[in-house]
Amino acid sequence: MSSLEEPLGLDKLPSLSTIDLLGRFSSSACRPRGEDTGMGNCWIDGRSCSSSNSCHEDVEQNSREAFTWRRKTRDMSPGDMSSRRTSSLGRNHIIYGSVCDSRYMPDNQYSSYCNDKGIRDMTDKFFKGIPKYVKIVEVGPRDGLQNEKNIVPTDVKVELIHRLVSSGLSVVEATSFVSPKWVPQLADAKDVMEAVRDVEGARLPVLTPNLKGFEVAVAAGAKEVAIFASASESFSKSNINCSIEESLTRYRAVAHAARKLSIPVRGYVSCAVGCPVEGAIPPSKVAYVAKELYDMGCFEISLGDTIGVGTPGTVLPMLEAVMAVVPAEKLAVHFHDTYGQSLPNILVSLQMGISTVDSSVAGLGGCPYAKGASGNVPTEDVVYMLNGLGVKTNVDLGKLLLAGEFISKHLGRPSGSKTAIALSRVTADSSKI
Amino acid sequence: MLAAKPLCRISRWRSFFPLTFVPLVSSLEVPLVSDELLSIGVDKLQKSCIGAFMGRANEMDTGNLWFEGRSRCSFKSRNDENTSEAFPWRRQIKSVSLGHFSNQPPGVFGTLSDAVYVPDRHYSSQYNDNCIRDVKNKFLRTIPGSVKIVEVGPRDGLQNEKEIVPTAVKVELIKMLVSSGLPVVEATSFVSPKWVPQLADAKDVIEAIRSVEGTRFPVLTPNLKGFEAAVAAGAKEVAIFAAASESFSRSNINCSIEDSLSRYHDVALAARKLSIPVRGYISCVVGCPVEGAVPPSKVAYVAKELFDMGCSEISLGDTIGVGTPGAVIPMLEAVIDVVPVEKLAVHFHDTYGQALSNILVSLQMGISTVDSSVSGLGGCPYAKGASGNVATEDVIYMLNGLGIQTNVDLGKLMLAGDFICKHLGRSSGSKTAIALSRIKTHASKL
């Protein structure tokens, strides 16, 4: 800001204790101002959220309905929330998205400014479809690490997985059973699997490219697998050396074997928006592949914008087409942030009712198509947005940040997450006050 | 004509294949590497890329693009429509005929306003559910057909740079930005050089660009004295700053909100006498580093005051970038209640990576002016080293993908971004710019 007077430097801002700052901000955002409004309800129609215990109930309810493999939900009492805020977030954090903030309650002193029902109806429309709870599928350990040049030691991978699980993530893609010839980074798949097979509270799917990979995965202790098809014929041929139809046939064998062992199979569709060879991909093609995967028994289909070129303008037609043939609750979105578009894409997906989002801690995983460009969307940024929207995720952002720091430190580079960087800078600054 | 130009650009298109293709998915077979991709052939390239970019016009019965209510038979007509209604200061619209597409590299989805997908008729039997189409339309129906970008790079972007950027570089940056089609470029700020030494050359910058046509150049004026200096130097449009947070107002400009508004009344009055438009900024519209969450009603109050005193536009700034759609929507609701939406602009910071989603919901609410900064210039003074302004390239990419007209040529914008980043000696803050430049770098190795 410019001024002809002397602007106070930021170091001259009134110093406040951590508790003051946190209290001024996070708790008031989370607790409805019952005495002002008389209603105690959160702003968005239909989303009653008057205490953190009821948030817990929401999660439980969602757990039973949608996730038969659900972990035991962490107890989220009010005391728990505030202690988590102050202890895990460090000093002097003003964190708008650090916990499920619900939304802003109108200050009745000025309420005459906030009464236009017409506008409210319009904005309600944008939020009505957004799910109350979103499941994050953390793909950092697999999709994130697989293209790293330097081999990450097995114990670092395992520690990362443990930290991610402890942050509350309910699904963490642990590794991939492919030939080490092609993905040397994940040559230790068996060792990783064996080290995490007893981890409780989170599902740990692994990639299996065919029946052989599936059998090896199961032998190593995998309890859930994932298969990859492409919506682009050219990409399928160039990437896995066979046509889409041939790949589907291959995966039917995997799905069949998995069903016999009651092992859930997740299906990925790559190039769901664009392909480096073919350009724009017809939504109907994506719908076709999604339906095939669904029909062969995949419990969830993750739609991937592999080269990150999508925007809401192209994502919405694609989702429309897929949702015509696969129920929304079986769908997940996997956006790449190569062009910075993933969060708006995730937002419109939520507006359409999608409730599962793939992301990667610290934004691990570059874009193989544009070397040096970013790839996966950072989990921290996604959780920040979801918290701000009042969407439950069961993820503790503070602990997630620690997991991200851990792996970024090991890789020797800064986090790919803007939220993580911002919060770490704020903490660093505050330590000088 | 349409097919001819792409044929001339084969070499550029071929260059889009990466030098080495690392398989994205795992496989036990040998994945093809890039030279085999190259051999797929120019024919397929032409068919696929042309098809992707021209909306498969031959297959369409009506010639209309897919989004309901957005009849768009040619880009030229759309531009003409918007010119006179919404932007009285509009520059001469560059013609964006279909032939223009061929100048853009394939596989680049947001380079032009092009990403409206036309259903592939071959599969249309799977694509007939009208109910779902209505649901989807609902989310884009209220988005404006065109958006004005206010480029703040030269002022908001550069003002916190430690190293003084030479006047000539600033002027060249402004000229390159103008040539990309940006309708408004915030040129500089008339504050005491004591406080913002970077912009001590404000007079020289304004004088150097006064003959540049077709773009508006607002400048910041903190009070009447600054206003007079700006006008004397040749400024034809000014901007003033208020805060929605009392603490921030006091800490930043050493006076209360009310005192600042009185000060700005004087500026607005003087500006009205000279028929000089005044843009009003409000900072801390979502959160304040001192107070935390800022009540939407407070933002609405300040917005109304600025509007009533004669500001032609009010730009709502999330100064510390903490906002998410959950906080932005209530704030916009409150403000739209008291200031017409066409007079509002949004100015989001990308400190937490939330800017584009915030912009998206703002568009859904009918906002049609967005502030951004080329290459994401301008950090966050509150979280040192964190990012600040949202990158103009990323915004344009999204708007293009949404089929929104901006009049901005992304390629030329990227050149402006390259130019200033090279001078500053660091990489762009725009992911779009980085992605597109990496693709090109690869290309040069083939």
mmCIF file of C-alpha atoms in Angstrom, chain B residues 179-406:
data_model
loop_
_atom_site.group_PDB
_atom_site.id
_atom_site.type_symbol
_atom_site.label_atom_id
_atom_site.label_comp_id
_atom_site.label_asym_id
_atom_site.label_seq_id
_atom_site.Cartn_x
_atom_site.Cartn_y
_atom_site.Cartn_z
ATOM 1 C CA SER B 179 0.625 -5.035 -27.068
ATOM 2 C CA SER B 180 -0.742 -8.277 -25.659
ATOM 3 C CA GLY B 181 -4.166 -6.682 -25.615
ATOM 4 C CA LEU B 182 -4.590 -5.875 -21.946
ATOM 5 C CA PRO B 183 -7.167 -3.078 -21.702
ATOM 6 C CA VAL B 184 -5.984 -1.644 -18.367
ATOM 7 C CA VAL B 185 -2.438 -1.563 -17.026
ATOM 8 C CA GLU B 186 -1.749 0.044 -13.667
ATOM 9 C CA ALA B 187 1.340 2.000 -14.544
ATOM 10 C CA THR B 188 2.795 3.372 -11.331
ATOM 11 C CA SER B 189 2.059 5.081 -8.044
ATOM 12 C CA PHE B 190 2.491 8.660 -6.854
ATOM 13 C CA VAL B 191 3.651 8.129 -3.335
ATOM 14 C CA SER B 192 6.554 9.574 -1.528
ATOM 15 C CA PRO B 193 9.732 7.960 -2.870
ATOM 16 C CA LYS B 194 10.684 7.764 0.779
ATOM 17 C CA TRP B 195 8.257 4.922 1.274
ATOM 18 C CA VAL B 196 8.240 3.244 -2.112
ATOM 19 C CA PRO B 197 11.616 3.990 -3.668
ATOM 20 C CA GLN B 198 10.926 1.527 -6.465
ATOM 21 C CA LEU B 199 8.331 3.878 -7.901
ATOM 22 C CA ALA B 200 10.238 7.116 -7.422
ATOM 23 C CA ASP B 201 10.302 7.421 -11.209
ATOM 24 C CA ALA B 202 6.538 7.656 -11.451
ATOM 25 C CA LYS B 203 6.618 10.931 -13.359
ATOM 26 C CA ASP B 204 9.106 9.617 -15.885
ATOM 27 C CA VAL B 205 7.118 6.455 -16.440
ATOM 28 C CA ILE B 206 3.895 8.346 -17.034
ATOM 29 C CA GLU B 207 5.565 10.756 -19.371
ATOM 30 C CA ALA B 208 7.104 7.920 -21.353
ATOM 31 C CA ILE B 209 3.768 6.214 -21.923
ATOM 32 C CA ARG B 210 1.447 9.123 -22.385
ATOM 33 C CA SER B 211 1.298 8.647 -26.104
ATOM 34 C CA VAL B 212 0.539 4.923 -25.897
ATOM 35 C CA GLU B 213 -2.948 4.403 -27.203
ATOM 36 C CA GLY B 214 -5.677 1.935 -26.633
ATOM 37 C CA THR B 215 -5.043 1.113 -22.985
ATOM 38 C CA ARG B 216 -5.952 2.828 -19.760
ATOM 39 C CA PHE B 217 -3.162 3.576 -17.287
ATOM 40 C CA PRO B 218 -4.498 4.214 -13.814
ATOM 41 C CA VAL B 219 -1.989 5.323 -11.163
ATOM 42 C CA LEU B 220 -2.188 5.165 -7.416
ATOM 43 C CA THR B 221 -2.730 8.435 -5.570
ATOM 44 C CA PRO B 222 -2.756 8.316 -1.791
ATOM 45 C CA ASN B 223 -4.142 11.821 -1.286
ATOM 46 C CA LEU B 224 -4.774 15.156 -2.937
ATOM 47 C CA LYS B 225 -1.119 16.045 -3.192
ATOM 48 C CA GLY B 226 -0.330 12.771 -4.946
ATOM 49 C CA PHE B 227 -3.326 13.305 -7.202
ATOM 50 C CA GLU B 228 -2.115 16.702 -8.269
ATOM 51 C CA ALA B 229 1.365 15.377 -8.978
ATOM 52 C CA ALA B 230 -0.141 12.573 -11.031
ATOM 53 C CA VAL B 231 -2.313 14.871 -13.097
ATOM 54 C CA ALA B 232 0.571 17.242 -13.711
ATOM 55 C CA ALA B 233 2.586 14.311 -15.054
ATOM 56 C CA GLY B 234 -0.196 13.377 -17.435
ATOM 57 C CA ALA B 235 -2.180 10.709 -15.614
ATOM 58 C CA LYS B 236 -5.691 10.286 -16.958
ATOM 59 C CA GLU B 237 -7.014 7.872 -14.366
ATOM 60 C CA VAL B 238 -6.259 7.367 -10.686
ATOM 61 C CA ALA B 239 -6.792 4.827 -7.944
ATOM 62 C CA ILE B 240 -7.261 5.177 -4.204
ATOM 63 C CA PHE B 241 -6.879 2.617 -1.400
ATOM 64 C CA ALA B 242 -9.024 2.038 1.655
ATOM 65 C CA ALA B 243 -9.065 -0.940 4.035
ATOM 66 C CA ALA B 244 -11.934 -2.943 5.404
ATOM 67 C CA SER B 245 -9.978 -3.551 8.562
ATOM 68 C CA GLU B 246 -9.505 -0.731 11.059
ATOM 69 C CA SER B 247 -6.253 -2.168 12.401
ATOM 70 C CA PHE B 248 -4.790 -2.579 8.961
ATOM 71 C CA SER B 249 -5.815 0.928 7.969
ATOM 72 C CA ARG B 250 -4.108 2.357 11.024
ATOM 73 C CA SER B 251 -1.003 0.274 10.669
ATOM 74 C CA ASN B 252 -0.659 0.749 6.946
ATOM 75 C CA ILE B 253 -1.617 4.382 6.308
ATOM 76 C CA ASN B 254 -1.618 5.653 9.876
ATOM 77 C CA CYS B 255 -5.240 6.704 9.995
ATOM 78 C CA SER B 256 -8.661 5.256 10.603
ATOM 79 C CA ILE B 257 -10.903 4.025 7.799
ATOM 80 C CA GLU B 258 -13.106 7.086 8.224
ATOM 81 C CA ASP B 259 -10.163 9.467 8.047
ATOM 82 C CA SER B 260 -8.915 7.770 4.902
ATOM 83 C CA LEU B 261 -12.350 8.042 3.321
ATOM 84 C CA SER B 262 -12.444 11.791 4.064
ATOM 85 C CA ARG B 263 -9.063 12.124 2.439
ATOM 86 C CA TYR B 264 -10.261 10.262 -0.614
ATOM 87 C CA HIS B 265 -13.386 12.390 -0.838
ATOM 88 C CA ASP B 266 -11.092 15.273 -1.662
ATOM 89 C CA VAL B 267 -9.333 13.277 -4.336
ATOM 90 C CA ALA B 268 -12.615 12.116 -5.816
ATOM 91 C CA LEU B 269 -13.959 15.649 -5.880
ATOM 92 C CA ALA B 270 -10.878 17.007 -7.578
ATOM 93 C CA ALA B 271 -10.937 14.119 -10.046
ATOM 94 C CA ARG B 272 -14.575 14.691 -10.899
ATOM 95 C CA LYS B 273 -13.843 18.305 -11.749
ATOM 96 C CA LEU B 274 -11.252 17.119 -14.247
ATOM 97 C CA SER B 275 -13.402 14.215 -15.491
ATOM 98 C CA ILE B 276 -10.733 11.807 -14.322
ATOM 99 C CA PRO B 277 -12.078 8.369 -13.393
ATOM 100 C CA VAL B 278 -11.208 7.076 -9.939
ATOM 101 C CA ARG B 279 -10.831 3.403 -9.071
ATOM 102 C CA GLY B 280 -11.308 2.432 -5.451
ATOM 103 C CA TYR B 281 -9.393 -0.458 -3.861
ATOM 104 C CA ILE B 282 -10.402 -2.150 -0.650
ATOM 105 C CA SER B 283 -7.751 -4.201 1.072
ATOM 106 C CA CYS B 284 -8.254 -7.001 3.611
ATOM 107 C CA VAL B 285 -11.682 -7.916 2.264
ATOM 108 C CA VAL B 286 -11.486 -11.439 3.642
ATOM 109 C CA GLY B 287 -8.835 -11.416 6.314
ATOM 110 C CA CYS B 288 -6.481 -9.101 8.092
ATOM 111 C CA PRO B 289 -3.104 -10.032 9.530
ATOM 112 C CA VAL B 290 -4.106 -8.349 12.785
ATOM 113 C CA GLU B 291 -7.833 -8.803 13.175
ATOM 114 C CA GLY B 292 -8.352 -12.148 11.522
ATOM 115 C CA ALA B 293 -11.626 -12.609 9.655
ATOM 116 C CA VAL B 294 -13.146 -9.385 8.358
ATOM 117 C CA PRO B 295 -16.956 -9.078 8.454
ATOM 118 C CA PRO B 296 -18.473 -8.919 4.952
ATOM 119 C CA SER B 297 -20.690 -6.118 6.144
ATOM 120 C CA LYS B 298 -17.645 -4.004 6.852
ATOM 121 C CA VAL B 299 -16.393 -4.570 3.336
ATOM 122 C CA ALA B 300 -19.823 -3.630 1.996
ATOM 123 C CA TYR B 301 -19.771 -0.452 4.037
ATOM 124 C CA VAL B 302 -16.424 0.682 2.683
ATOM 125 C CA ALA B 303 -17.388 -0.334 -0.850
ATOM 126 C CA LYS B 304 -20.537 1.742 -0.675
ATOM 127 C CA GLU B 305 -18.644 4.738 0.617
ATOM 128 C CA LEU B 306 -16.169 4.533 -2.238
ATOM 129 C CA PHE B 307 -18.949 4.049 -4.739
ATOM 130 C CA ASP B 308 -20.949 6.962 -3.360
ATOM 131 C CA MET B 309 -17.989 9.284 -3.530
ATOM 132 C CA GLY B 310 -17.730 8.598 -7.232
ATOM 133 C CA CYS B 311 -15.418 5.664 -7.838
ATOM 134 C CA SER B 312 -16.108 4.133 -11.216
ATOM 135 C CA GLU B 313 -14.982 0.716 -10.039
ATOM 136 C CA ILE B 314 -14.273 -0.931 -6.693
ATOM 137 C CA SER B 315 -11.605 -3.592 -6.534
ATOM 138 C CA LEU B 316 -11.956 -6.023 -3.643
ATOM 139 C CA GLY B 317 -8.572 -7.262 -2.471
ATOM 140 C CA ASP B 318 -7.760 -10.352 -0.448
ATOM 141 C CA THR B 319 -4.524 -8.767 0.667
ATOM 142 C CA ILE B 320 -3.036 -11.726 2.496
ATOM 143 C CA GLY B 321 -4.498 -14.370 0.206
ATOM 144 C CA VAL B 322 -6.254 -16.326 2.914
ATOM 145 C CA GLY B 323 -9.664 -16.410 1.275
ATOM 146 C CA THR B 324 -11.352 -19.487 -0.112
ATOM 147 C CA PRO B 325 -14.694 -19.597 -1.934
ATOM 148 C CA GLY B 326 -16.361 -20.243 1.429
ATOM 149 C CA ALA B 327 -15.291 -16.802 2.654
ATOM 150 C CA VAL B 328 -15.308 -14.982 -0.675
ATOM 151 C CA ILE B 329 -18.926 -15.734 -1.492
ATOM 152 C CA PRO B 330 -20.437 -14.170 1.657
ATOM 153 C CA MET B 331 -18.207 -11.158 1.151
ATOM 154 C CA LEU B 332 -19.307 -10.706 -2.458
ATOM 155 C CA GLU B 333 -22.915 -11.210 -1.492
ATOM 156 C CA ALA B 334 -22.709 -8.383 0.993
ATOM 157 C CA VAL B 335 -20.996 -6.036 -1.427
ATOM 158 C CA ILE B 336 -23.209 -6.810 -4.418
ATOM 159 C CA ASP B 337 -26.108 -5.857 -2.179
ATOM 160 C CA VAL B 338 -24.913 -2.252 -2.148
ATOM 161 C CA VAL B 339 -22.758 -1.779 -5.241
ATOM 162 C CA PRO B 340 -23.790 -2.974 -8.704
ATOM 163 C CA VAL B 341 -21.840 -6.068 -9.711
ATOM 164 C CA GLU B 342 -20.639 -4.485 -12.958
ATOM 165 C CA LYS B 343 -18.769 -1.897 -10.892
ATOM 166 C CA LEU B 344 -16.863 -4.507 -8.960
ATOM 167 C CA ALA B 345 -13.520 -6.136 -9.533
ATOM 168 C CA VAL B 346 -11.723 -8.871 -7.613
ATOM 169 C CA HIS B 347 -8.069 -8.775 -6.633
ATOM 170 C CA PHE B 348 -7.018 -12.095 -5.169
ATOM 171 C CA HIS B 349 -3.623 -13.082 -3.918
ATOM 172 C CA ASP B 350 -2.373 -16.567 -4.532
ATOM 173 C CA THR B 351 -0.474 -16.914 -1.281
ATOM 174 C CA TYR B 352 -2.336 -20.126 -0.389
ATOM 175 C CA GLY B 353 -2.955 -21.179 -3.973
ATOM 176 C CA GLN B 354 -6.625 -20.177 -3.752
ATOM 177 C CA ALA B 355 -6.793 -17.310 -6.215
ATOM 178 C CA LEU B 356 -8.125 -19.104 -9.285
ATOM 179 C CA SER B 357 -10.923 -20.843 -7.391
ATOM 180 C CA ASN B 358 -11.823 -17.542 -5.810
ATOM 181 C CA ILE B 359 -11.865 -15.924 -9.230
ATOM 182 C CA LEU B 360 -14.050 -18.721 -10.548
ATOM 183 C CA VAL B 361 -16.729 -18.255 -7.906
ATOM 184 C CA SER B 362 -16.543 -14.506 -8.411
ATOM 185 C CA LEU B 363 -17.268 -15.048 -12.093
ATOM 186 C CA GLN B 364 -20.149 -17.325 -11.153
ATOM 187 C CA MET B 365 -21.473 -14.422 -9.077
ATOM 188 C CA GLY B 366 -21.308 -12.184 -12.132
ATOM 189 C CA ILE B 367 -18.086 -10.291 -11.490
ATOM 190 C CA SER B 368 -16.495 -9.346 -14.801
ATOM 191 C CA THR B 369 -13.262 -7.558 -13.877
ATOM 192 C CA VAL B 370 -10.250 -9.357 -12.507
ATOM 193 C CA ASP B 371 -6.954 -7.906 -11.296
ATOM 194 C CA SER B 372 -3.822 -9.939 -11.883
ATOM 195 C CA SER B 373 -0.103 -9.504 -12.310
ATOM 196 C CA VAL B 374 2.029 -10.772 -15.163
ATOM 197 C CA SER B 375 4.196 -13.691 -14.033
ATOM 198 C CA GLY B 376 2.668 -13.368 -10.599
ATOM 199 C CA LEU B 377 4.907 -10.413 -9.799
ATOM 200 C CA GLY B 378 4.589 -9.124 -6.269
ATOM 201 C CA GLY B 379 5.095 -11.198 -3.172
ATOM 202 C CA CYS B 380 3.144 -11.266 0.040
ATOM 203 C CA PRO B 381 4.538 -8.776 2.520
ATOM 204 C CA TYR B 382 2.925 -10.670 5.348
ATOM 205 C CA ALA B 383 4.503 -14.039 4.650
ATOM 206 C CA LYS B 384 7.899 -13.212 3.255
ATOM 207 C CA GLY B 385 8.859 -15.356 0.331
ATOM 208 C CA ALA B 386 5.356 -16.587 -0.228
ATOM 209 C CA SER B 387 3.614 -15.764 -3.460
ATOM 210 C CA GLY B 388 1.338 -12.782 -3.855
ATOM 211 C CA ASN B 389 -0.609 -11.613 -6.857
ATOM 212 C CA VAL B 390 -2.284 -14.167 -9.062
ATOM 213 C CA ALA B 391 -0.451 -14.653 -12.343
ATOM 214 C CA THR B 392 -2.185 -13.073 -15.341
ATOM 215 C CA GLU B 393 -1.143 -15.946 -17.602
ATOM 216 C CA ASP B 394 -2.882 -18.474 -15.359
ATOM 217 C CA VAL B 395 -6.017 -16.337 -15.247
ATOM 218 C CA ILE B 396 -6.086 -15.959 -19.020
ATOM 219 C CA TYR B 397 -5.578 -19.690 -19.443
ATOM 220 C CA MET B 398 -8.622 -20.380 -17.288
ATOM 221 C CA LEU B 399 -10.760 -17.702 -18.918
ATOM 222 C CA ASN B 400 -9.860 -18.986 -22.353
ATOM 223 C CA GLY B 401 -10.809 -22.467 -21.264
ATOM 224 C CA LEU B 402 -14.157 -21.148 -20.045
ATOM 225 C CA GLY B 403 -14.783 -19.531 -23.396
ATOM 226 C CA ILE B 404 -14.613 -16.036 -21.938
ATOM 227 C CA GLN B 405 -13.361 -13.223 -24.126
ATOM 228 C CA THR B 406 -10.496 -11.187 -22.741
#
